[in-house]
XYZ file of N, CA and C in Angstrom:
594
model
N -154.663 -79.998 -40.289
C -154.590 -81.077 -40.869
C -156.551 -81.597 -40.189
N -157.523 -81.450 -41.240
C -159.223 -82.041 -40.952
C -159.140 -83.189 -40.899
N -158.861 -84.748 -39.893
C -158.747 -85.954 -40.614
C -160.385 -86.638 -40.561
N -161.033 -85.778 -39.986
C -162.591 -86.149 -38.826
C -163.939 -84.850 -39.610
N -164.915 -85.659 -39.860
C -165.651 -84.077 -39.377
C -166.905 -85.182 -38.666
N -167.931 -84.446 -37.955
C -169.234 -84.771 -37.232
C -170.019 -83.711 -37.468
N -171.268 -84.628 -37.809
C -172.229 -83.209 -38.698
C -173.492 -83.650 -39.225
N -174.412 -83.030 -39.370
C -175.165 -82.318 -39.944
C -175.117 -83.073 -41.477
N -175.924 -83.797 -42.359
C -175.195 -83.129 -43.576
C -176.887 -82.267 -44.331
N -176.275 -80.827 -44.690
C -177.619 -79.891 -44.965
C -177.674 -79.971 -46.483
N -176.718 -80.433 -46.846
C -177.000 -80.938 -48.801
C -176.286 -82.199 -49.569
N -177.118 -82.633 -49.806
C -175.881 -83.881 -50.985
C -176.202 -82.873 -52.566
N -174.921 -83.371 -53.303
C -174.822 -82.843 -55.237
C -174.302 -83.989 -55.008
N -174.174 -83.442 -56.736
C -173.516 -85.012 -57.014
C -172.316 -85.747 -56.879
N -171.110 -84.220 -56.494
C -169.783 -85.555 -56.144
C -169.672 -84.898 -54.697
N -170.263 -83.953 -54.016
C -170.424 -83.542 -52.875
C -171.213 -83.701 -51.546
N -171.172 -83.283 -50.679
C -172.036 -82.758 -49.646
C -171.724 -81.819 -48.503
N -172.507 -80.927 -48.452
C -172.510 -80.260 -47.201
C -172.916 -80.591 -46.146
N -171.688 -80.451 -44.891
C -172.071 -81.241 -43.566
C -171.761 -80.108 -42.563
N -172.536 -79.929 -41.463
C -172.856 -78.327 -40.934
C -172.506 -79.444 -39.585
N -170.576 -78.543 -39.222
C -170.517 -78.759 -38.096
C -169.594 -77.949 -37.156
N -170.576 -77.643 -35.992
C -170.218 -76.102 -34.753
C -170.632 -74.726 -35.486
N -171.644 -75.025 -36.277
C -172.053 -73.999 -37.040
C -171.897 -73.872 -38.390
N -170.484 -74.538 -39.232
C -170.232 -74.032 -40.183
C -170.068 -75.445 -41.162
N -170.059 -74.441 -42.566
C -171.306 -75.940 -43.449
C -169.862 -76.339 -43.746
N -169.257 -76.986 -44.319
C -168.178 -77.952 -44.974
C -168.518 -78.524 -46.164
N -167.963 -78.253 -46.950
C -168.091 -78.970 -48.411
C -167.411 -80.012 -48.460
N -167.943 -81.613 -48.383
C -166.369 -82.307 -48.150
C -167.307 -83.091 -49.562
N -165.996 -83.479 -50.451
C -166.009 -83.789 -52.048
C -165.897 -85.276 -51.182
N -166.637 -86.682 -51.862
C -166.729 -87.944 -51.372
C -167.034 -89.040 -52.626
N -166.158 -89.719 -52.687
C -166.684 -91.170 -53.721
C -168.398 -91.040 -53.327
N -168.941 -92.286 -55.247
C -169.692 -92.159 -54.296
C -170.550 -93.171 -53.864
N -170.119 -94.554 -53.095
C -169.955 -95.492 -52.474
C -170.702 -94.173 -50.621
N -169.643 -93.579 -50.143
C -170.038 -93.032 -48.814
C -171.125 -91.560 -48.964
N -171.220 -91.183 -50.351
C -172.952 -89.956 -50.516
C -173.057 -91.311 -50.823
N -173.760 -92.699 -51.154
C -175.087 -92.857 -51.265
C -175.224 -93.486 -49.882
N -174.862 -93.565 -48.943
C -174.778 -94.046 -47.317
C -174.971 -92.760 -46.157
N -175.323 -91.485 -47.114
C -175.616 -90.390 -46.284
C -176.878 -89.708 -46.846
N -178.097 -89.194 -45.811
C -179.227 -88.319 -45.982
C -179.041 -87.366 -45.222
N -179.995 -86.668 -46.015
C -180.091 -84.953 -45.884
C -180.324 -85.142 -44.381
N -180.282 -83.551 -43.337
C -180.500 -84.290 -42.705
C -180.518 -84.948 -40.961
N -179.606 -86.418 -41.640
C -179.262 -86.732 -40.433
C -177.705 -86.592 -40.400
N -177.215 -87.177 -38.892
C -175.793 -87.062 -38.845
C -175.472 -87.166 -39.377
N -173.992 -87.514 -40.009
C -172.875 -87.921 -40.624
C -171.164 -88.206 -40.174
N -170.590 -89.150 -39.667
C -169.269 -88.951 -39.288
C -168.199 -89.601 -40.387
N -167.359 -88.556 -40.867
C -166.834 -89.184 -41.953
C -165.478 -89.069 -41.689
N -164.140 -89.829 -42.397
C -162.821 -89.684 -42.607
C -162.008 -88.710 -43.347
N -161.518 -87.378 -43.071
C -161.282 -86.842 -43.847
C -160.285 -86.734 -44.178
N -159.640 -85.737 -45.768
C -158.307 -85.383 -45.831
C -158.553 -84.341 -46.476
N -156.916 -83.352 -46.175
C -157.992 -81.971 -46.575
C -156.494 -81.062 -47.257
N -156.779 -80.896 -48.770
C -156.028 -80.837 -49.317
C -156.040 -79.402 -49.982
N -154.684 -78.776 -49.183
C -153.986 -76.938 -49.581
C -153.508 -76.952 -51.166
N -154.143 -75.841 -51.988
C -153.510 -76.049 -53.371
C -153.219 -74.427 -53.254
N -152.347 -74.177 -54.511
C -152.366 -72.330 -54.537
C -154.106 -72.121 -54.808
N -155.042 -73.040 -55.847
C -155.733 -72.335 -56.396
C -156.807 -72.652 -55.147
N -157.073 -73.960 -54.409
C -158.112 -74.388 -53.823
C -157.811 -74.898 -52.208
N -159.063 -75.284 -51.415
C -158.154 -75.830 -50.714
C -159.785 -76.571 -50.623
N -159.116 -77.965 -50.565
C -159.920 -79.261 -50.866
C -160.571 -79.634 -49.233
N -161.506 -80.387 -48.825
C -162.084 -81.450 -48.123
C -162.370 -82.427 -48.550
N -161.955 -83.980 -48.637
C -162.617 -85.040 -48.950
C -162.828 -86.309 -48.262
N -164.488 -86.690 -48.144
C -164.204 -87.086 -46.421
C -165.202 -88.357 -47.353
N -164.592 -89.729 -46.223
C -165.589 -91.390 -46.933
C -165.333 -91.302 -45.652
N -166.724 -92.785 -45.897
C -167.316 -93.212 -44.656
C -166.407 -94.127 -44.434
N -165.099 -95.185 -44.470
C -164.419 -96.277 -43.603
C -162.945 -95.485 -44.290
N -162.061 -96.230 -43.065
C -160.723 -95.821 -43.273
C -160.474 -96.884 -44.061
N -160.859 -97.309 -44.380
C -159.683 -98.458 -45.865
C -160.784 -97.420 -47.331
N -161.132 -96.702 -47.142
C -161.599 -95.968 -48.551
C -159.958 -94.466 -48.338
N -160.232 -94.658 -47.081
C -158.938 -93.272 -47.057
C -157.261 -93.864 -46.836
N -157.463 -94.392 -46.949
C -156.165 -95.627 -46.939
C -155.756 -96.182 -48.826
N -156.642 -96.520 -48.869
C -156.455 -96.694 -51.182
C -156.308 -94.630 -51.361
N -157.515 -94.781 -50.652
C -157.074 -92.655 -51.536
C -155.442 -92.167 -51.278
N -155.206 -92.674 -49.995
C -153.204 -92.376 -49.890
C -153.191 -92.666 -50.533
N -153.201 -94.298 -51.243
C -152.255 -94.791 -51.415
C -152.244 -94.035 -53.101
N -152.974 -94.298 -53.760
C -153.117 -93.848 -54.922
C -153.375 -92.658 -55.214
N -153.362 -91.576 -54.683
C -153.099 -90.299 -54.941
C -151.752 -89.504 -54.515
N -150.889 -91.060 -54.048
C -149.335 -90.636 -53.514
C -148.117 -91.318 -54.454
N -149.306 -92.053 -55.893
C -148.541 -92.194 -57.417
C -148.620 -90.788 -58.134
N -147.477 -90.484 -59.151
C -147.719 -89.624 -59.602
C -148.443 -89.247 -61.083
N -148.950 -88.488 -61.118
C -150.031 -88.440 -62.577
C -151.165 -88.577 -61.745
N -151.498 -88.679 -60.479
C -152.635 -88.935 -59.822
C -153.492 -88.231 -58.830
N -153.772 -87.041 -58.715
C -154.691 -85.959 -57.993
C -155.853 -86.122 -57.588
N -156.355 -85.833 -56.354
C -157.027 -85.682 -55.767
C -158.300 -87.359 -55.973
N -159.019 -85.456 -57.042
C -159.845 -85.674 -58.236
C -160.003 -86.650 -58.569
N -159.153 -87.979 -59.374
C -158.525 -88.142 -60.123
C -158.724 -88.940 -59.059
N -158.335 -89.548 -57.834
C -158.315 -90.737 -56.695
C -159.787 -90.884 -56.260
N -160.623 -89.890 -56.682
C -161.320 -89.865 -55.581
C -162.307 -90.562 -57.229
N -162.163 -90.106 -58.842
C -162.698 -91.400 -58.905
C -163.039 -92.743 -59.110
N -162.114 -93.397 -58.457
C -161.300 -94.784 -59.331
C -162.801 -95.377 -57.907
N -162.469 -94.216 -56.357
C -163.155 -95.115 -55.864
C -165.246 -95.180 -56.074
N -165.375 -93.743 -56.613
C -165.938 -93.359 -57.243
C -166.942 -94.860 -58.067
N -166.085 -95.133 -59.241
C -166.332 -95.579 -60.109
C -166.399 -97.927 -59.816
N -165.801 -97.948 -58.516
C -165.526 -99.223 -57.775
C -165.522 -99.449 -56.463
N -166.467 -100.108 -55.756
C -165.883 -100.924 -54.790
C -164.348 -100.989 -54.017
N -164.091 -100.590 -52.814
C -162.432 -100.347 -52.019
C -162.173 -101.235 -52.691
N -162.901 -102.636 -51.982
C -162.282 -104.426 -52.113
C -161.766 -104.663 -53.860
N -162.770 -103.691 -55.020
C -162.426 -104.920 -56.414
C -161.074 -103.496 -56.783
N -161.267 -102.165 -56.074
C -159.574 -101.337 -57.277
C -158.658 -102.399 -56.382
N -158.497 -102.085 -55.209
C -156.892 -103.350 -53.880
C -157.782 -104.437 -54.707
N -157.472 -104.867 -55.485
C -157.760 -106.044 -55.904
C -157.051 -106.244 -57.284
N -157.602 -105.064 -57.953
C -157.500 -105.207 -59.126
C -155.652 -104.116 -59.544
N -155.437 -103.571 -58.671
C -154.299 -102.983 -58.442
C -153.013 -104.656 -58.531
N -153.635 -105.527 -56.367
C -152.803 -106.265 -56.754
C -152.769 -107.241 -57.870
N -153.426 -107.627 -58.444
C -153.178 -108.853 -59.227
C -152.701 -107.595 -61.234
N -152.462 -106.252 -60.871
C -151.814 -105.701 -61.954
C -152.584 -105.688 -63.338
N -154.455 -105.309 -62.459
C -154.871 -105.466 -63.849
C -155.085 -103.900 -64.163
N -154.070 -103.508 -65.471
C -154.598 -102.377 -66.090
C -155.758 -101.778 -66.986
N -156.661 -103.263 -67.338
C -157.353 -102.383 -68.150
C -158.458 -102.481 -67.340
N -158.599 -102.896 -66.213
C -159.985 -102.535 -65.194
C -159.305 -100.649 -64.294
N -158.394 -100.173 -64.459
C -158.092 -99.090 -63.965
C -158.382 -98.392 -65.150
N -158.110 -98.570 -66.618
C -157.867 -98.175 -67.185
C -159.210 -97.632 -67.473
N -160.468 -98.217 -67.653
C -161.158 -98.226 -67.513
C -162.286 -96.709 -66.547
N -162.137 -96.724 -65.577
C -162.020 -95.175 -64.982
C -161.793 -93.919 -65.924
N -162.637 -93.539 -66.211
C -162.741 -92.242 -67.170
C -161.383 -90.973 -66.282
N -160.685 -90.245 -67.660
C -159.479 -89.882 -66.758
C -158.183 -91.152 -66.557
N -158.530 -92.152 -66.262
C -156.969 -93.162 -65.866
C -156.420 -94.003 -67.560
N -155.485 -93.533 -67.813
C -154.749 -93.422 -68.689
C -154.047 -94.714 -69.403
N -153.865 -95.716 -70.148
C -153.456 -96.826 -69.846
C -151.457 -96.980 -68.964
N -150.554 -95.245 -69.594
C -149.864 -95.132 -68.994
C -150.434 -94.907 -67.492
N -150.906 -94.564 -67.357
C -151.477 -93.782 -65.610
C -151.565 -94.856 -64.764
N -152.503 -96.550 -65.227
C -152.294 -97.643 -65.017
C -151.810 -97.911 -65.057
N -150.644 -98.069 -65.450
C -149.754 -98.790 -65.644
C -148.400 -98.226 -64.269
N -148.034 -97.078 -64.441
C -147.780 -96.978 -63.073
C -148.844 -96.914 -62.176
N -149.391 -97.091 -62.097
C -150.012 -96.955 -60.555
C -149.841 -98.518 -60.307
N -149.597 -99.858 -60.867
C -149.809 -101.440 -60.890
C -148.018 -101.068 -61.298
N -147.313 -100.382 -61.047
C -145.876 -100.860 -61.008
C -145.659 -100.403 -59.259
N -145.936 -98.280 -58.776
C -146.042 -98.037 -58.216
C -146.640 -98.773 -56.658
N -148.063 -99.556 -56.655
C -148.306 -100.046 -56.461
C -149.062 -101.489 -55.524
N -148.598 -101.892 -56.475
C -148.940 -103.737 -56.870
C -148.926 -104.319 -55.174
N -146.889 -104.574 -54.803
C -146.163 -104.809 -53.436
C -147.026 -103.832 -52.157
N -147.857 -102.397 -52.678
C -148.086 -102.175 -51.432
C -149.389 -101.691 -50.353
N -149.948 -102.399 -51.839
C -152.031 -102.120 -51.003
C -151.705 -103.783 -49.931
N -152.657 -103.131 -48.887
C -152.439 -104.032 -48.045
C -153.709 -104.954 -48.220
N -153.308 -106.343 -48.153
C -154.122 -107.829 -48.620
C -155.477 -107.429 -48.240
N -155.362 -107.384 -46.794
C -156.702 -107.211 -46.264
C -158.414 -105.765 -46.882
N -157.451 -105.252 -47.693
C -158.187 -104.296 -48.864
C -158.432 -105.296 -49.776
N -158.084 -105.803 -50.169
C -158.746 -106.773 -51.012
C -159.857 -107.882 -50.723
N -159.399 -108.240 -49.641
C -159.776 -109.347 -49.419
C -161.400 -109.646 -49.048
N -161.731 -108.345 -49.060
C -163.532 -108.187 -49.491
C -163.865 -108.374 -50.392
N -162.831 -108.079 -51.828
C -163.432 -108.054 -52.639
C -164.384 -109.719 -52.610
N -163.817 -110.921 -52.849
C -163.432 -112.007 -52.746
C -164.880 -112.385 -51.721
N -164.654 -112.291 -50.385
C -165.208 -113.090 -49.856
C -166.206 -112.550 -50.034
N -166.688 -110.882 -50.379
C -168.131 -109.728 -50.169
C -168.339 -110.549 -51.122
N -167.992 -111.866 -52.649
C -168.655 -111.375 -54.043
C -169.068 -113.605 -52.767
N -169.060 -113.868 -52.308
C -169.955 -114.863 -51.463
C -170.395 -115.076 -50.589
N -170.649 -113.952 -49.791
C -171.059 -113.762 -48.938
C -173.024 -113.138 -49.157
N -172.699 -112.097 -50.459
C -173.695 -111.141 -50.729
C -174.424 -111.751 -52.646
N -174.348 -112.959 -52.993
C -174.408 -112.506 -54.560
C -175.576 -112.600 -54.803
N -175.363 -111.596 -55.919
C -176.370 -110.861 -56.454
C -177.458 -112.389 -57.411
N -179.259 -112.405 -56.081
C -179.880 -113.132 -56.027
C -181.039 -112.693 -56.800
N -181.562 -111.306 -57.113
C -182.927 -110.344 -57.087
C -183.261 -110.937 -58.592
N -183.953 -110.516 -59.380
C -184.097 -110.583 -60.101
C -184.266 -109.361 -60.721
N -183.847 -108.458 -59.963
C -183.771 -106.608 -60.282
C -181.892 -106.529 -60.350
N -181.551 -107.307 -59.860
C -179.973 -106.938 -59.448
C -179.678 -108.233 -61.418
N -180.068 -109.256 -61.067
C -179.537 -109.671 -62.474
C -179.566 -109.322 -63.654
N -181.417 -108.121 -63.659
C -181.479 -107.787 -64.926
C -180.548 -106.243 -64.941
N -179.760 -105.890 -63.973
C -179.151 -104.934 -63.912
C -177.704 -105.082 -64.562
N -177.173 -106.522 -63.799
C -175.124 -106.896 -64.239
C -175.742 -106.761 -65.884
N -177.229 -107.595 -66.096
C -177.152 -107.412 -68.010
C -177.071 -106.831 -68.542
N -178.223 -105.411 -67.980
C -177.449 -104.112 -68.916
C -176.318 -103.202 -68.950
N -175.736 -103.731 -67.857
C -174.240 -102.967 -67.721
C -174.198 -103.994 -68.304
N -173.666 -104.607 -68.216
C -172.537 -105.523 -69.101
C -172.772 -105.543 -71.002
N -174.237 -104.964 -71.464
C -174.000 -105.401 -72.463
C -173.377 -103.923 -72.954
N -173.573 -102.760 -72.347
C -173.337 -101.698 -71.925
C -171.535 -101.631 -72.122
N -170.925 -102.721 -72.142
C -169.195 -103.011 -72.198
C -168.829 -102.843 -70.769
N -169.172 -102.855 -69.561
C -168.019 -103.160 -68.681
C -168.018 -104.637 -67.346
N -166.618 -103.972 -67.569
C -166.565 -105.635 -67.278
C -166.844 -106.101 -66.195
N -167.102 -107.677 -65.608
C -168.101 -107.857 -65.015
C -167.593 -108.200 -63.330
N -166.557 -108.628 -62.959
C -165.722 -108.676 -61.943
C -166.395 -107.221 -60.883
N -166.605 -106.341 -61.992
C -166.233 -104.442 -61.784
C -167.563 -103.792 -61.590
N -168.990 -104.743 -62.273
C -170.316 -104.537 -62.308
C -170.724 -105.005 -61.285
N -170.272 -106.797 -61.629
C -170.761 -107.795 -60.134
C -170.493 -107.052 -58.517
N -169.611 -106.010 -58.525
C -169.215 -106.007 -57.123
C -169.623 -104.289 -56.777
N -170.244 -104.014 -58.149
C -171.123 -102.671 -57.697
C -172.334 -102.582 -57.931
N -173.165 -103.458 -58.444
C -174.985 -103.784 -57.477
C -174.192 -104.767 -56.347
N -173.625 -105.697 -56.351
C -173.756 -106.227 -55.275
C -173.721 -105.703 -53.957
N -172.753 -104.021 -53.894
C -172.875 -102.783 -52.926
C -173.774 -102.324 -53.012
N -174.502 -102.298 -54.281
C -175.775 -100.795 -54.068
C -176.889 -101.769 -53.734
N -177.330 -103.315 -53.654
C -178.544 -103.655 -53.766
C -178.034 -104.008 -52.159
N -176.734 -104.300 -51.454
C -176.199 -103.769 -49.466
C -177.357 -102.600 -48.686
N -176.929 -101.558 -49.695
C -177.384 -100.385 -49.085
C -178.599 -100.228 -48.849
N -180.006 -100.783 -50.705
C -181.106 -100.603 -50.333
C -181.096 -102.036 -51.034
N -181.485 -103.701 -50.301
C -181.427 -104.231 -51.974
C -183.539 -104.525 -51.888
N -183.990 -103.388 -51.584
C -185.136 -103.598 -52.375
C -185.769 -102.318 -54.250
N -184.630 -102.151 -54.324
C -184.316 -100.769 -55.323
C -184.705 -101.844 -56.704
N -184.729 -101.117 -57.576
C -185.726 -101.817 -58.735
C -184.689 -101.212 -59.831
N -184.466 -102.764 -61.183
C -183.963 -102.558 -61.698
C -183.223 -101.471 -62.303
N -183.971 -100.404 -63.046
C -184.298 -99.368 -63.061
C -182.837 -98.098 -62.586
N -183.242 -98.235 -61.254
C -182.793 -97.694 -60.183
C -180.919 -98.118 -60.294
N -180.823 -98.871 -60.127
C -180.053 -100.026 -60.197
C -178.512 -99.549 -61.241
N -178.880 -99.365 -62.273
C -178.282 -99.641 -63.538
C -178.025 -98.349 -63.371
N -179.778 -97.346 -63.493
C -178.787 -95.500 -63.675
C -177.655 -95.435 -62.333
N -177.627 -96.019 -60.258
C -176.999 -96.158 -60.042
C -175.278 -96.596 -59.930
N -175.592 -97.582 -61.485
C -174.433 -97.902 -61.689
C -173.530 -97.559 -62.707
N -173.980 -97.041 -63.699
C -173.725 -96.186 -64.647
C -173.048 -95.053 -64.102
N -174.115 -94.642 -62.711
C -173.421 -92.967 -62.362
C -171.626 -93.555 -61.606
N -171.455 -94.704 -60.666
C -170.284 -95.936 -60.488
C -169.422 -95.955 -62.003
N -169.920 -96.771 -62.406
C -168.761 -97.206 -63.491
C -168.333 -96.604 -64.510
N -169.188 -95.352 -64.557
C -168.353 -93.876 -65.681
C -167.420 -93.362 -65.382
């Protein structure tokens, strides 16, 4: 079991990064939030899950232990594999996903590509009372602590809402993107937001 990986980021791809540790390059599948924190040529420390299947050996990496905990919970649900778990964590921040599970928000969960209504209902049924409260606490606290005040952030939120995305999910994603880089333009926020919300 590979539980943790520390090394230099060699390459960043659409949904993965290559991290060199001990002279070996590991391709690590990562959620969008983790990939956004990585920089090629810089050192990275990732909490990982190593999954072996008949046809593949997959390494998944996360920037924090909360993401790993939620990944473990959602992939424990029948019909939710690691790729779908990664899609869920890429679509919204950990706190928003945890809050959605605890609140039984089937509409929010099924808005993620690949998650149908039945799968969303199964996730709520199995996880609603299993999600640790501290994982959802950041949703409310994070919104109060980091409201979107920049004009670029407000423009990005308006544009993403006009495309039909849900407001809590949009606000959480834009706030997280701005916390990583407050100087981003509205265009960059919209482009990155779409990548996270689809």
